[in-house]
Short mmCIF file of C-alpha atoms in Angstrom, two decimals:
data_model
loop_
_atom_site.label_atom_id
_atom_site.label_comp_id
_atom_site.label_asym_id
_atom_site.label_seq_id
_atom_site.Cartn_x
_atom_site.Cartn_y
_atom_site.Cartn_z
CA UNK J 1155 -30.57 36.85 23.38
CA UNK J 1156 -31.51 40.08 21.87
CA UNK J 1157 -30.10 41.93 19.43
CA UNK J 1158 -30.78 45.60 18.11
CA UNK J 1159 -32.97 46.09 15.26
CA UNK J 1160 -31.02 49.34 14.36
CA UNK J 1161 -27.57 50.39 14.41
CA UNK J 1162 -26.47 52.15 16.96
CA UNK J 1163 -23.62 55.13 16.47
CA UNK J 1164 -20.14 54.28 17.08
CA UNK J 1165 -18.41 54.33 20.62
CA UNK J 1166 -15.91 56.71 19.03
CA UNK J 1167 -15.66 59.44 21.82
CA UNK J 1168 -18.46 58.95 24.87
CA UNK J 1169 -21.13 56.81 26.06
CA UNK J 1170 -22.30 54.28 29.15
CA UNK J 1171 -24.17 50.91 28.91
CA UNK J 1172 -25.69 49.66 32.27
CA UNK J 1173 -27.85 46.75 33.20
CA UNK J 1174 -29.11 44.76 35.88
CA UNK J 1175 -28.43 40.84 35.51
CA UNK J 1176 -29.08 38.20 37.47
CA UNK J 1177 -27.26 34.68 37.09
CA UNK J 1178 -29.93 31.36 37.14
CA UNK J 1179 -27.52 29.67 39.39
CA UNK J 1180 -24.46 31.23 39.47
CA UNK J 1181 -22.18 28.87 37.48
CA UNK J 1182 -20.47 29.79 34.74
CA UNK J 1183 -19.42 26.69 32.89
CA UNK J 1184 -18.47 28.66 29.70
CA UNK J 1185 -17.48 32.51 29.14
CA UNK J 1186 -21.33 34.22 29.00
CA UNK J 1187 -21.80 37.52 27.54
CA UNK J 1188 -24.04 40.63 28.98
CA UNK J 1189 -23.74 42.90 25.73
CA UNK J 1190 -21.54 43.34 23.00
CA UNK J 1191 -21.57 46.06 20.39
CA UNK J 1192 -20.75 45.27 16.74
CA UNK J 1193 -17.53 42.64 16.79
CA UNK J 1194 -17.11 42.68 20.46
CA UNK J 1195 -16.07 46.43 20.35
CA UNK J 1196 -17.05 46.97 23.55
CA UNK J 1197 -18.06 43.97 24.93
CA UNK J 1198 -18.83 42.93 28.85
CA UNK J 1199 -19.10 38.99 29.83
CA UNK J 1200 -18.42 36.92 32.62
CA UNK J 1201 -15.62 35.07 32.91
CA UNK J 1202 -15.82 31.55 33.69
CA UNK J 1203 -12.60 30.61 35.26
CA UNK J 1204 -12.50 33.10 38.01
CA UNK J 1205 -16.59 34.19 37.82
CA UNK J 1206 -15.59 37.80 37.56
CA UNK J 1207 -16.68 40.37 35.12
CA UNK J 1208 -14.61 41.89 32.15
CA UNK J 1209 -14.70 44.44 29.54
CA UNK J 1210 -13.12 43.65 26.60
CA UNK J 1211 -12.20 46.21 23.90
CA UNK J 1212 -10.25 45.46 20.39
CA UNK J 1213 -10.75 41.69 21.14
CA UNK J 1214 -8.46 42.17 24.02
CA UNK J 1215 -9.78 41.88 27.74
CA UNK J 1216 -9.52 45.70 29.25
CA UNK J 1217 -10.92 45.56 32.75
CA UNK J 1218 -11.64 42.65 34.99
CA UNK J 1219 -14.01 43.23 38.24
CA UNK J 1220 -12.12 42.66 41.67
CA UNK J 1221 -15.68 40.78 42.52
CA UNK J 1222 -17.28 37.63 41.84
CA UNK J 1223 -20.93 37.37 40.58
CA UNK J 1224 -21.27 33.67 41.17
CA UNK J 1225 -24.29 34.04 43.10
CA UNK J 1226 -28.33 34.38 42.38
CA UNK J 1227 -28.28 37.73 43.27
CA UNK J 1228 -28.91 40.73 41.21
CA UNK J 1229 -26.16 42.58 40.30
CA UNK J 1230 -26.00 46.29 38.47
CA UNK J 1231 -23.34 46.85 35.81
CA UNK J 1232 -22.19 49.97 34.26
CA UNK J 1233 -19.73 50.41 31.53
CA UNK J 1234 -18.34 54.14 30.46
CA UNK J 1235 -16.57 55.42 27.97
CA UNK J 1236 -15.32 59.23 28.12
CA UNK J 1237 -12.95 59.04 25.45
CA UNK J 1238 -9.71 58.77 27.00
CA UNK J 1239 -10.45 55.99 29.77
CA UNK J 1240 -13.03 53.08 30.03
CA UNK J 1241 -14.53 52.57 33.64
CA UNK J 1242 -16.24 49.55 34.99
CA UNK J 1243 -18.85 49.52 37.74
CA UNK J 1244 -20.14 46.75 39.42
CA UNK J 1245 -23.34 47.58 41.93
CA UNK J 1246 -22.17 50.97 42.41
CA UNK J 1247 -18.74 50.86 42.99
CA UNK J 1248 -15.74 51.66 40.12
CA UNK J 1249 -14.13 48.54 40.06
CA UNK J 1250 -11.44 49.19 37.41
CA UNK J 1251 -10.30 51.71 34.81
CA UNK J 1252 -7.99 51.92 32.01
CA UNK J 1253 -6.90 54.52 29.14
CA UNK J 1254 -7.98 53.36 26.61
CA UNK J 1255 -9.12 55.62 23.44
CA UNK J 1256 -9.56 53.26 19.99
CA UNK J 1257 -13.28 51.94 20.19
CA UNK J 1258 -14.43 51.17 16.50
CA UNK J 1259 -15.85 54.28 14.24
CA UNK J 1260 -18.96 52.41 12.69
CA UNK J 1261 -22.16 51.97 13.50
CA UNK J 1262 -23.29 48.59 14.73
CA UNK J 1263 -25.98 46.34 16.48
CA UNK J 1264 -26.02 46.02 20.22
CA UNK J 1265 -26.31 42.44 21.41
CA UNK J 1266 -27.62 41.40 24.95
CA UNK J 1267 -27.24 38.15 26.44
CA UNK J 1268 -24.81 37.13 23.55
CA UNK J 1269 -21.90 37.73 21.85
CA UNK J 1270 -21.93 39.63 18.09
CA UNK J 1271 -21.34 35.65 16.61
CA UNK J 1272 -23.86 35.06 18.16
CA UNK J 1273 -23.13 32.52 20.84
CA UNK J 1274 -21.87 32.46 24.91
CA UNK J 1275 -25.41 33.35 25.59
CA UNK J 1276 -25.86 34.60 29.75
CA UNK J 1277 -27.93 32.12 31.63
CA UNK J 1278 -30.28 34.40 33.50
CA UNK J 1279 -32.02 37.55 33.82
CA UNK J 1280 -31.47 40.64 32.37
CA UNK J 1281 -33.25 43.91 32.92
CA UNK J 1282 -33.18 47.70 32.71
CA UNK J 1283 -31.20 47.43 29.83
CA UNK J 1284 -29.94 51.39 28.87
CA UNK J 1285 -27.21 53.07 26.29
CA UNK J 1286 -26.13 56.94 26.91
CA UNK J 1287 -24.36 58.95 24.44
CA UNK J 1288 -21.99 60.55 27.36
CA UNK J 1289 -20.14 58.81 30.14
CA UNK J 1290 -22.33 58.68 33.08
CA UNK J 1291 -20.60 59.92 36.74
CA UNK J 1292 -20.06 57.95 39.19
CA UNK J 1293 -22.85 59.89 41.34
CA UNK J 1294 -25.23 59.37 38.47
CA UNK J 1295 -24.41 55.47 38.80
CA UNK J 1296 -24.89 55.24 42.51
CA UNK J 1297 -28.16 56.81 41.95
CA UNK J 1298 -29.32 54.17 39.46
CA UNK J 1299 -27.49 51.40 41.90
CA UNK J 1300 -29.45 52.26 44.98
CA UNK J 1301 -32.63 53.29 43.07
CA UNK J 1302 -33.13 49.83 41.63
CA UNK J 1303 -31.73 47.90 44.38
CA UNK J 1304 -35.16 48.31 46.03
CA UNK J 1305 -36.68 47.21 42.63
CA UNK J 1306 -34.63 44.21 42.42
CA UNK J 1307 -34.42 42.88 45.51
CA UNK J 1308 -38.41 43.54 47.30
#
């Protein structure tokens, strides 16, 4: 895992995290997180009872992807934040939303691969790694999606 050697500002208003990951074999046998920020405030991880992705917010789960990643293929995930809603994207396409306005006002580190304990480490690969200080669109997203999808998968 990885985790920030600098704080990074609060979620307080608007931002996006995207990534590309890529599952070793595509089982989950435990909960495995892509990133967290501070105390799991955001946080994104795979679930391993249904294999689907969720963003969890407040140490409550948010959002839950209407896909499954349990495959070996590479999959691009983008989280935004625009202060009044949080959106999920899984390989270009919004796959949930909700309102959703309280993300913590302090700075914090950024884990990847892990949880902020740190612990339910992702088994795989995970690249491309980026953090914006506005919510992305979905255009933007799609761009990124179909731009590295010929990166990922030559």
């Amino acid at each position: 895992y990885l985790k920030s050697t600098t704080t990074l500002t609060a979620v307080a208003s608007s931002s996006s995290y995207s990534l590309w990951f890529k599952s070793t074999n595509g089982i989950y046998p435990a909960d495995q997180y892509l990133f967290t920020q501070g105390t799991n405030d955001p946080a994104v991880f795979i679930e391993s009872t249904d294999n689907k992705v969720y963003v969890m917010a407040e140490n409550a789960n948010r959002l839950s992807s209407t896909k499954t990643v349990n495959d070996t293929n590479w999959h691009h995930l983008e989280m935004t934040v625009d202060g009044t809603t949080i959106k999920l994207y899984l390989d270009g396409v919004l796959e949930g939303q909700t309102p959703y306005t309280q993300f913590s006002s302090s700075a914090s580190n950024l884990y990847i691969a892990s949880n902020a304990t740190p612990g339910s480490y992702f088994s795989g690969i995970i690249d491309d790694v980026r953090v914006y200080n506005y919510a992305r669109s979905p255009l933007e997203i799609l761009q990124d999606y179909n731009a590295g999808f010929w990166t990922h998968f030559k």
